[in-house]
Amino acid sequence: MLILLSDGAGLTARQTATVLARAGHRVEALSPAGLCLCRMTRHVRKVHDVPALGRDPFGWLEAALAVAARRGADVLLPVQEQVAVMALAQDRIADARLATAVPDFAALAQVQDKVSAFRTLDRAGVPQPDGVVATSVAEIEAAGAELAGAAQAGAGSARAVEAGAGSARSGQAGWPLFVKMPIGTASAGVRRAGSPDELRQVAEDYERLGALGPDGVLVQAPVAGPLAMVQAVFACGELVAFHACERVREGSSGGASHKLGLDLPEARTHMAALGAFLDWHGALSADVILGPDGPRFIDINPRLVEPLNALASGVDLTGALLEVARHGSARTLEPLEPQPAAAPGARTHQLLLAVLGAAQQGGRRDVALELARAVLHRGEYRDSREELTPGRGDLLAPLPVTVIALATLVRPDAWRHFVGGSAGAYSLTPAAWRQISQAAGGGPGAGAPGPASGESEVSRR
């Protein structure tokens, strides 16, 4: 079977390619011209040049369908944000005799951007941090005062900190807060404000960028606790596979360089409820803070995210997604058999992200120490498996880490080039999302009704 991945640049694409190739499938990928992860592995037979999704989403679609026809692909598998345009083009994909696994566009639109996802989680009864949708500098400031005031009243002088944000050192209870643009990939579009002055600066920055408008931004309170990544695959609203892991260490740009498999039955229950609420079909992932009052959902991704820790834990998310694609979405078909629960405790790492993170947060010495710990299997590398570039049977696999290690040892700030280049290949920009939504006959957040422009919205739990 020839499987065409919708992306070839991201971490998820690279991990998915490993799983599929080892299962005996032929794997090819789509990516803008230039170096990318899937060009540096024997598990991907060919990477085809296509327009960048963020610049030309429908150009990407036309190119993808043309490549699939020319190569005789059986499956077009969404592994990054191309799922947005694929959800809109399901009929064309089906007419091309390609199997795929994507949700209805109306369902996707309810979680594709952060503002719509906030409203959807509220309607579905899925717990999340307190938040306010604001459409102007004044509303953002008012939201900050409201959220910080509520935190002060509820917790006195205690300071809550969102995972990865560091300590609240402003000396003001109820801070920091987080301001989230509707569209952003790889932690882009999320700003931390540690005080009212910083919040105003963030709001004014967004105003200068033209980011404020009728759709608004989300101002959200923090939650204390570690960050977990939860991943699920659904068939017509029914959960068929689930996994959760903790981000043990943060790599570059908020990515998880080290993970630990977890058993999170409460998060599984919430994900199953969200998938049923949306009648979801395909992969659905989320970032969750494991707070003192239980899991709180802080971000939703309508796609698969880095499936190798799940595989190490006994759950094959990639295989489940492929099975959903081949099975189809007709409700007259027999339901798929759910995969068994994961075994917690699996430790995995992505050395590439760890090296980039060491360069971003430190310098040459930090990069050298990171490489030494990995080679000697010390610290968090003890009893941990490489999930991004496993070398077994793949002589090209070490190449990306080798190149990045050498580059950052010579010039630590070279990390910016590698991180920016990969995300730019697959990111869904605000302009691209507007274009897709307009083609669907609605604006961003279609299917997710909210208050009229100028009104604020608060959700409390």
Short mmCIF file of C-alpha atoms in Angstrom, two decimals:
data_model
loop_
_atom_site.label_atom_id
_atom_site.label_comp_id
_atom_site.label_asym_id
_atom_site.label_seq_id
_atom_site.Cartn_x
_atom_site.Cartn_y
_atom_site.Cartn_z
CA MET A 1 0.00 0.00 0.00
CA LEU A 2 1.31 3.45 -0.94
CA ILE A 3 0.59 6.04 1.76
CA LEU A 4 1.10 9.72 0.98
CA LEU A 5 1.71 11.84 4.08
CA SER A 6 0.27 15.35 3.96
CA ASP A 7 3.52 16.74 5.40
CA GLY A 8 7.21 15.86 5.33
CA ALA A 9 8.76 18.54 7.53
CA GLY A 10 7.26 18.09 10.99
CA LEU A 11 8.07 15.79 13.89
CA THR A 12 4.76 13.93 13.56
CA ALA A 13 5.36 13.22 9.87
CA ARG A 14 8.81 11.81 10.59
CA GLN A 15 7.55 9.57 13.41
CA THR A 16 4.54 8.42 11.39
CA ALA A 17 6.78 7.49 8.48
CA THR A 18 8.85 5.24 10.75
CA VAL A 19 5.78 3.41 12.05
CA LEU A 20 4.22 2.91 8.61
CA ALA A 21 7.42 1.81 6.88
CA ARG A 22 8.20 -0.71 9.60
CA ALA A 23 4.67 -2.06 9.14
CA GLY A 24 5.52 -2.80 5.51
CA HIS A 25 3.88 0.15 3.76
CA ARG A 26 5.43 2.30 1.06
CA VAL A 27 5.58 5.89 2.34
CA GLU A 28 5.94 9.15 0.44
CA ALA A 29 5.42 12.70 1.69
CA LEU A 30 4.55 16.24 0.62
CA SER A 31 6.59 19.30 1.56
CA PRO A 32 7.72 22.63 0.13
CA ALA A 33 11.08 22.54 -1.65
CA GLY A 34 14.14 22.38 0.57
CA LEU A 35 15.53 20.16 3.29
CA CYS A 36 13.07 18.52 5.66
CA LEU A 37 13.08 15.61 8.10
CA CYS A 38 11.41 13.17 5.72
CA ARG A 39 14.12 13.71 3.12
CA MET A 40 16.63 12.30 5.61
CA THR A 41 15.31 8.80 6.23
CA ARG A 42 15.07 5.57 4.28
CA HIS A 43 11.51 5.17 5.58
CA VAL A 44 10.24 7.76 3.08
CA ARG A 45 10.80 6.77 -0.53
CA LYS A 46 10.18 10.20 -2.02
CA VAL A 47 9.25 13.72 -0.89
CA HIS A 48 7.26 15.71 -3.44
CA ASP A 49 7.50 19.49 -3.69
CA VAL A 50 4.20 21.29 -3.05
CA PRO A 51 3.21 24.87 -2.16
CA ALA A 52 3.38 25.81 1.52
CA LEU A 53 0.00 25.42 3.19
CA GLY A 54 0.15 28.81 4.90
CA ARG A 55 0.70 30.68 1.65
CA ASP A 56 -1.59 28.76 -0.68
CA PRO A 57 -3.84 26.13 0.93
CA PHE A 58 -5.76 25.34 -2.25
CA GLY A 59 -2.56 25.27 -4.27
CA TRP A 60 -1.33 22.69 -1.77
CA LEU A 61 -4.54 20.68 -2.28
CA GLU A 62 -4.26 20.71 -6.09
CA ALA A 63 -0.63 19.64 -5.90
CA ALA A 64 -1.41 16.90 -3.39
CA LEU A 65 -4.16 15.42 -5.56
CA ALA A 66 -1.92 15.61 -8.64
CA VAL A 67 0.92 13.80 -6.86
CA ALA A 68 -1.47 11.16 -5.52
CA ALA A 69 -2.84 10.50 -9.02
CA ARG A 70 0.60 10.40 -10.60
CA ARG A 71 2.03 8.05 -7.98
CA GLY A 72 -1.06 5.85 -7.63
CA ALA A 73 -1.37 6.50 -3.89
CA ASP A 74 -3.94 4.56 -1.89
CA VAL A 75 -4.15 6.83 1.16
CA LEU A 76 -3.66 10.56 1.76
CA LEU A 77 -2.95 10.64 5.48
CA PRO A 78 -3.21 13.93 7.42
CA VAL A 79 -0.25 14.36 9.76
CA GLN A 80 -0.20 18.13 10.14
CA GLU A 81 -2.38 21.20 9.67
CA GLN A 82 -3.24 20.26 6.09
CA VAL A 83 -6.17 18.51 7.75
CA ALA A 84 -8.03 21.85 7.60
CA VAL A 85 -8.19 22.02 3.81
CA MET A 86 -8.56 18.23 3.53
CA ALA A 87 -11.67 18.34 5.73
CA LEU A 88 -13.20 20.85 3.34
CA ALA A 89 -12.20 18.80 0.29
CA GLN A 90 -13.39 15.35 1.40
CA ASP A 91 -15.53 14.86 -1.69
CA ARG A 92 -12.64 15.65 -4.03
CA ILE A 93 -10.36 13.28 -2.11
CA ALA A 94 -12.98 10.55 -2.32
CA ASP A 95 -13.51 11.21 -6.05
CA ALA A 96 -9.76 10.69 -6.49
CA ARG A 97 -10.22 7.21 -4.96
CA LEU A 98 -8.03 8.12 -2.00
CA ALA A 99 -8.75 6.89 1.48
CA THR A 100 -8.32 9.42 4.27
CA ALA A 101 -9.40 10.09 7.87
CA VAL A 102 -10.57 13.65 8.47
CA PRO A 103 -13.51 15.13 10.39
CA ASP A 104 -16.39 17.02 8.85
CA PHE A 105 -15.37 20.62 8.28
CA ALA A 106 -18.10 21.90 10.61
CA ALA A 107 -16.59 19.83 13.43
CA LEU A 108 -13.03 20.88 12.63
CA ALA A 109 -14.00 24.57 12.61
CA GLN A 110 -15.14 24.25 16.21
CA VAL A 111 -11.61 23.45 17.43
CA GLN A 112 -9.25 24.69 14.72
CA ASP A 113 -8.64 28.06 16.34
CA LYS A 114 -8.10 28.75 20.04
CA VAL A 115 -11.13 31.02 20.48
CA SER A 116 -13.53 28.53 18.88
CA ALA A 117 -11.94 25.67 20.83
CA PHE A 118 -12.44 27.56 24.10
CA ARG A 119 -16.15 27.95 23.36
CA THR A 120 -16.48 24.34 22.21
CA LEU A 121 -14.84 22.94 25.34
CA ASP A 122 -17.24 25.07 27.39
CA ARG A 123 -20.28 23.71 25.54
CA ALA A 124 -18.98 20.14 25.73
CA GLY A 125 -18.36 20.39 29.47
CA VAL A 126 -14.63 19.69 29.18
CA PRO A 127 -12.64 21.39 31.97
CA GLN A 128 -10.30 24.21 31.02
CA PRO A 129 -8.73 27.24 32.75
CA ASP A 130 -10.85 30.35 33.29
CA GLY A 131 -10.74 32.57 30.24
CA VAL A 132 -12.18 35.64 28.52
CA VAL A 133 -12.52 36.34 24.79
CA ALA A 134 -11.59 39.98 24.10
CA THR A 135 -11.61 42.04 20.91
CA SER A 136 -9.76 45.25 21.84
CA VAL A 137 -6.93 46.55 24.01
CA ALA A 138 -9.44 47.80 26.56
CA GLU A 139 -11.23 44.45 26.71
CA ILE A 140 -7.94 42.61 27.13
CA GLU A 141 -7.04 44.85 30.06
CA ALA A 142 -10.49 44.36 31.58
CA ALA A 143 -10.17 40.60 31.12
CA GLY A 144 -6.83 40.66 32.92
CA ALA A 145 -8.29 42.57 35.85
CA GLU A 146 -11.26 40.16 36.02
CA LEU A 147 -9.18 36.96 35.88
CA ALA A 148 -6.48 38.19 38.24
CA GLY A 149 -9.10 39.46 40.65
CA ALA A 150 -10.88 36.12 40.65
CA ALA A 151 -7.58 34.32 41.34
CA GLN A 152 -6.78 36.68 44.21
CA ALA A 153 -10.21 36.16 45.71
CA GLY A 154 -10.07 32.38 45.32
CA ALA A 155 -6.49 31.71 46.31
CA GLY A 156 -5.29 34.68 48.31
CA SER A 157 -1.68 35.35 47.54
CA ALA A 158 -0.99 31.95 45.96
CA ARG A 159 0.47 32.11 42.49
CA ALA A 160 -0.57 29.59 39.81
CA VAL A 161 1.89 28.87 37.06
CA GLU A 162 1.12 27.26 33.70
CA ALA A 163 3.51 24.42 32.81
CA GLY A 164 6.67 25.70 31.19
CA ALA A 165 5.96 29.37 32.04
CA GLY A 166 8.32 29.63 35.01
CA SER A 167 7.60 31.32 38.33
CA ALA A 168 5.41 34.38 38.62
CA ARG A 169 7.99 36.88 39.78
CA SER A 170 5.97 40.06 39.36
CA GLY A 171 4.93 39.89 43.01
CA GLN A 172 1.27 40.21 42.01
CA ALA A 173 -1.23 37.50 42.85
CA GLY A 174 -3.30 36.15 39.97
CA TRP A 175 -0.51 36.51 37.41
CA PRO A 176 0.79 35.52 34.90
CA LEU A 177 -1.96 35.37 32.32
CA PHE A 178 -1.73 34.02 28.78
CA VAL A 179 -2.98 35.78 25.65
CA LYS A 180 -3.66 33.46 22.72
CA MET A 181 -4.22 34.41 19.10
CA PRO A 182 -6.84 32.24 17.39
CA ILE A 183 -4.35 30.63 14.96
CA GLY A 184 -0.82 29.59 15.87
CA THR A 185 1.36 26.48 15.46
CA ALA A 186 4.16 25.05 17.62
CA SER A 187 3.35 27.40 20.55
CA ALA A 188 3.30 30.42 18.23
CA GLY A 189 0.70 33.04 18.93
CA VAL A 190 0.75 32.56 22.74
CA ARG A 191 2.12 35.39 24.87
CA ARG A 192 2.74 35.43 28.62
CA ALA A 193 1.93 38.55 30.64
CA GLY A 194 3.26 38.72 34.20
CA SER A 195 1.65 42.00 35.21
CA PRO A 196 -1.00 44.53 34.07
CA ASP A 197 1.73 46.55 32.33
CA GLU A 198 2.95 43.51 30.42
CA LEU A 199 -0.61 42.61 29.48
CA ARG A 200 -1.17 46.06 28.04
CA GLN A 201 2.07 45.76 26.05
CA VAL A 202 0.96 42.40 24.65
CA ALA A 203 -2.43 43.87 23.72
CA GLU A 204 -0.85 46.85 21.99
CA ASP A 205 1.54 44.54 20.11
CA TYR A 206 -1.40 42.49 18.86
CA GLU A 207 -3.24 45.66 17.88
CA ARG A 208 -0.24 46.83 15.82
CA LEU A 209 -0.13 43.43 14.11
CA GLY A 210 -3.83 43.70 13.24
CA ALA A 211 -4.57 40.59 15.31
CA LEU A 212 -7.48 42.15 17.19
CA GLY A 213 -10.85 42.04 15.47
CA PRO A 214 -14.31 40.53 15.62
CA ASP A 215 -12.95 37.04 16.35
CA GLY A 216 -10.93 38.30 19.31
CA VAL A 217 -8.11 36.74 21.29
CA LEU A 218 -8.29 34.47 24.31
CA VAL A 219 -7.03 35.75 27.66
CA GLN A 220 -6.61 32.77 29.96
CA ALA A 221 -5.63 32.13 33.56
CA PRO A 222 -2.78 29.74 34.44
CA VAL A 223 -3.07 26.37 36.14
CA ALA A 224 -0.34 24.88 38.32
CA GLY A 225 0.92 21.45 37.29
CA PRO A 226 2.86 19.46 34.68
CA LEU A 227 1.85 19.42 31.04
CA ALA A 228 0.53 16.23 29.47
CA MET A 229 -0.10 15.48 25.81
CA VAL A 230 -3.20 13.41 25.13
CA GLN A 231 -3.92 11.84 21.75
CA ALA A 232 -6.92 10.01 20.41
CA VAL A 233 -8.29 8.48 17.23
CA PHE A 234 -12.04 8.40 16.56
CA ALA A 235 -14.31 6.69 14.05
CA CYS A 236 -17.63 8.52 13.64
CA GLY A 237 -17.50 9.86 17.20
CA GLU A 238 -16.39 6.57 18.79
CA LEU A 239 -13.01 6.43 20.53
CA VAL A 240 -10.81 3.69 19.05
CA ALA A 241 -7.38 4.59 20.48
CA PHE A 242 -6.08 6.82 23.27
CA HIS A 243 -2.73 7.67 24.83
CA ALA A 244 -1.35 10.21 27.29
CA CYS A 245 2.20 11.20 28.17
CA GLU A 246 3.87 13.82 30.33
CA ARG A 247 6.25 16.38 28.91
CA VAL A 248 9.16 15.57 31.23
CA ARG A 249 11.45 18.13 29.62
CA GLU A 250 10.82 21.00 27.26
CA GLY A 251 12.91 21.24 24.12
CA SER A 252 12.94 24.07 21.61
CA SER A 253 9.87 26.31 21.23
CA GLY A 254 7.79 24.42 23.76
CA GLY A 255 8.22 20.99 22.18
CA ALA A 256 8.64 17.86 24.32
CA SER A 257 12.20 16.56 24.17
CA HIS A 258 11.50 13.88 26.83
CA LYS A 259 8.20 12.11 27.56
CA LEU A 260 6.81 9.64 30.05
CA GLY A 261 3.76 7.51 29.26
CA LEU A 262 0.87 8.02 31.71
CA ASP A 263 -2.41 6.44 32.69
CA LEU A 264 -4.96 9.30 32.72
CA PRO A 265 -8.46 7.80 32.84
CA GLU A 266 -10.09 11.16 33.59
CA ALA A 267 -8.47 12.76 30.54
CA ARG A 268 -9.55 9.76 28.45
CA THR A 269 -13.15 10.26 29.62
CA HIS A 270 -13.05 13.93 28.66
CA MET A 271 -11.51 13.20 25.24
CA ALA A 272 -14.13 10.54 24.55
CA ALA A 273 -16.86 13.01 25.50
CA LEU A 274 -15.38 15.72 23.25
CA GLY A 275 -15.09 13.32 20.30
CA ALA A 276 -18.68 12.19 20.76
CA PHE A 277 -19.86 15.81 21.11
CA LEU A 278 -18.20 16.74 17.80
CA ASP A 279 -18.94 13.39 16.11
CA TRP A 280 -15.22 13.39 15.38
CA HIS A 281 -13.65 11.26 12.68
CA GLY A 282 -9.87 10.92 12.61
CA ALA A 283 -7.17 12.05 15.02
CA LEU A 284 -7.67 14.57 17.82
CA SER A 285 -5.00 15.71 20.29
CA ALA A 286 -4.79 18.10 23.22
CA ASP A 287 -2.39 19.68 25.69
CA VAL A 288 -3.57 19.29 29.26
CA ILE A 289 -2.34 20.70 32.56
CA LEU A 290 -2.54 18.13 35.37
CA GLY A 291 -3.74 20.59 37.98
CA PRO A 292 -4.69 20.11 41.63
CA ASP A 293 -8.37 19.82 40.66
CA GLY A 294 -7.78 17.40 37.78
CA PRO A 295 -6.83 17.82 34.12
CA ARG A 296 -7.47 21.18 32.46
CA PHE A 297 -7.41 21.34 28.65
CA ILE A 298 -5.39 24.28 27.31
CA ASP A 299 -5.00 23.52 23.59
CA ILE A 300 -6.70 21.33 20.98
CA ASN A 301 -5.12 20.02 17.77
CA PRO A 302 -7.40 18.42 15.15
CA ARG A 303 -4.69 15.97 14.09
CA LEU A 304 -2.19 13.34 15.14
CA VAL A 305 0.76 14.48 17.29
CA GLU A 306 4.04 12.55 17.67
CA PRO A 307 2.80 8.95 18.00
CA LEU A 308 5.99 7.10 19.03
CA ASN A 309 5.61 7.33 22.81
CA ALA A 310 2.16 5.81 22.36
CA LEU A 311 3.64 2.96 20.33
CA ALA A 312 6.25 2.35 23.03
CA SER A 313 3.33 2.15 25.48
CA GLY A 314 1.43 -0.43 23.42
CA VAL A 315 -0.97 1.85 21.52
CA ASP A 316 -0.56 2.21 17.75
CA LEU A 317 -2.18 5.57 16.99
CA THR A 318 -0.78 5.58 13.47
CA GLY A 319 -2.19 2.14 12.74
CA ALA A 320 -5.54 3.18 14.21
CA LEU A 321 -5.67 6.28 12.02
CA LEU A 322 -4.81 4.23 8.94
CA GLU A 323 -7.52 1.71 9.86
CA VAL A 324 -10.06 4.53 10.20
CA ALA A 325 -9.01 5.85 6.78
CA ARG A 326 -9.39 2.43 5.13
CA HIS A 327 -12.61 1.66 6.99
CA GLY A 328 -14.37 4.80 5.79
CA SER A 329 -16.93 7.00 7.51
CA ALA A 330 -20.17 5.25 6.55
CA ARG A 331 -22.19 4.51 9.68
CA THR A 332 -23.54 1.33 8.11
CA LEU A 333 -20.12 -0.30 8.47
CA GLU A 334 -19.22 -2.44 11.44
CA PRO A 335 -17.63 -0.35 14.23
CA LEU A 336 -13.88 -0.65 14.71
CA GLU A 337 -12.54 -2.59 17.68
CA PRO A 338 -10.95 -0.17 20.20
CA GLN A 339 -7.29 -0.66 21.02
CA PRO A 340 -6.40 -1.76 24.58
CA ALA A 341 -5.29 0.81 27.14
CA ALA A 342 -1.66 1.89 27.15
CA ALA A 343 0.85 0.57 29.68
CA PRO A 344 2.19 3.60 31.60
CA GLY A 345 5.88 4.21 32.23
CA ALA A 346 7.39 4.25 28.72
CA ARG A 347 10.19 6.81 28.47
CA THR A 348 11.09 8.30 25.10
CA HIS A 349 13.10 11.27 23.89
CA GLN A 350 13.80 13.36 20.81
CA LEU A 351 17.49 14.25 20.88
CA LEU A 352 17.07 16.74 18.06
CA LEU A 353 14.65 18.83 20.15
CA ALA A 354 16.85 18.50 23.22
CA VAL A 355 19.90 19.82 21.34
CA LEU A 356 17.90 22.70 19.89
CA GLY A 357 16.50 23.44 23.34
CA ALA A 358 20.00 23.44 24.87
CA ALA A 359 21.13 25.91 22.21
CA GLN A 360 18.05 28.08 22.69
CA GLN A 361 18.22 28.15 26.49
CA GLY A 362 22.00 28.00 26.98
CA GLY A 363 24.98 27.80 24.62
CA ARG A 364 27.78 25.59 23.34
CA ARG A 365 28.51 24.05 26.72
CA ASP A 366 24.86 23.11 27.18
CA VAL A 367 24.74 21.52 23.72
CA ALA A 368 27.90 19.52 24.44
CA LEU A 369 26.56 18.33 27.81
CA GLU A 370 23.25 17.29 26.21
CA LEU A 371 25.06 15.24 23.58
CA ALA A 372 27.28 13.60 26.22
CA ARG A 373 24.29 12.61 28.37
CA ALA A 374 22.59 11.08 25.33
CA VAL A 375 25.65 9.11 24.22
CA LEU A 376 26.29 7.82 27.75
CA HIS A 377 22.57 7.15 28.45
CA ARG A 378 22.66 9.24 31.61
CA GLY A 379 20.06 11.35 33.35
CA GLU A 380 16.76 11.40 31.50
CA TYR A 381 18.27 9.31 28.68
CA ARG A 382 18.56 6.27 30.96
CA ASP A 383 16.04 3.59 29.88
CA SER A 384 14.65 5.99 27.26
CA ARG A 385 14.10 5.30 23.55
CA GLU A 386 14.78 7.69 20.69
CA GLU A 387 11.42 8.37 19.05
CA LEU A 388 12.20 10.89 16.29
CA THR A 389 15.30 9.49 14.58
CA PRO A 390 15.77 5.86 15.65
CA GLY A 391 18.83 4.49 13.89
CA ARG A 392 17.92 0.80 13.64
CA GLY A 393 17.97 -0.08 9.95
CA ASP A 394 18.12 3.57 8.88
CA LEU A 395 21.61 4.89 8.19
CA LEU A 396 20.24 8.35 7.31
CA ALA A 397 18.41 8.77 10.63
CA PRO A 398 21.32 10.32 12.61
CA LEU A 399 21.94 12.94 9.90
CA PRO A 400 19.54 15.67 11.19
CA VAL A 401 20.88 15.45 14.76
CA THR A 402 24.47 15.43 13.51
CA VAL A 403 23.96 18.51 11.33
CA ILE A 404 22.12 20.43 14.06
CA ALA A 405 24.63 19.45 16.75
CA LEU A 406 27.55 20.68 14.64
CA ALA A 407 25.73 23.86 13.65
CA THR A 408 24.74 24.78 17.22
CA LEU A 409 28.18 23.94 18.61
CA VAL A 410 29.68 26.39 16.13
CA ARG A 411 26.91 28.98 16.44
CA PRO A 412 24.28 28.38 19.16
CA ASP A 413 21.76 30.86 17.72
CA ALA A 414 21.54 28.66 14.60
CA TRP A 415 18.62 26.93 16.38
CA ARG A 416 16.36 29.72 15.07
CA HIS A 417 16.96 28.69 11.46
CA PHE A 418 16.05 25.04 12.02
CA VAL A 419 12.93 25.68 14.13
CA GLY A 420 11.50 28.43 11.94
CA GLY A 421 12.08 26.53 8.72
CA SER A 422 10.25 23.36 9.70
CA ALA A 423 7.16 25.04 11.19
CA GLY A 424 6.88 27.38 8.20
CA ALA A 425 6.50 24.41 5.89
CA TYR A 426 3.24 23.20 7.42
CA SER A 427 1.81 26.04 9.53
CA LEU A 428 -1.73 27.18 8.90
CA THR A 429 -1.54 30.98 8.90
CA PRO A 430 -4.47 33.24 9.84
CA ALA A 431 -4.75 34.29 6.19
CA ALA A 432 -4.87 30.68 5.01
CA TRP A 433 -7.53 29.80 7.60
CA ARG A 434 -9.64 32.79 6.49
CA GLN A 435 -9.34 31.62 2.89
CA ILE A 436 -10.43 28.07 3.77
CA SER A 437 -13.29 29.29 5.98
CA GLN A 438 -14.55 31.68 3.32
CA ALA A 439 -14.55 28.87 0.79
CA ALA A 440 -16.65 26.87 3.24
CA GLY A 441 -19.18 29.68 3.38
CA GLY A 442 -18.38 31.00 6.86
CA GLY A 443 -15.78 32.91 8.80
CA PRO A 444 -13.14 31.58 11.14
CA GLY A 445 -14.92 29.75 13.92
CA ALA A 446 -17.84 28.75 11.70
CA GLY A 447 -20.14 26.51 13.66
CA ALA A 448 -19.01 27.96 16.98
CA PRO A 449 -21.45 30.77 17.87
CA GLY A 450 -20.30 33.35 20.40
CA PRO A 451 -21.12 36.80 21.69
CA ALA A 452 -21.45 39.77 19.39
CA SER A 453 -18.38 41.91 18.76
CA GLY A 454 -17.58 44.14 21.71
CA GLU A 455 -18.98 41.77 24.34
CA SER A 456 -16.68 39.78 26.60
CA GLU A 457 -17.19 36.16 27.47
CA VAL A 458 -15.98 34.42 30.63
CA SER A 459 -15.98 30.75 31.51
CA ARG A 460 -15.41 29.72 35.12
CA ARG A 461 -14.66 26.30 36.58
#
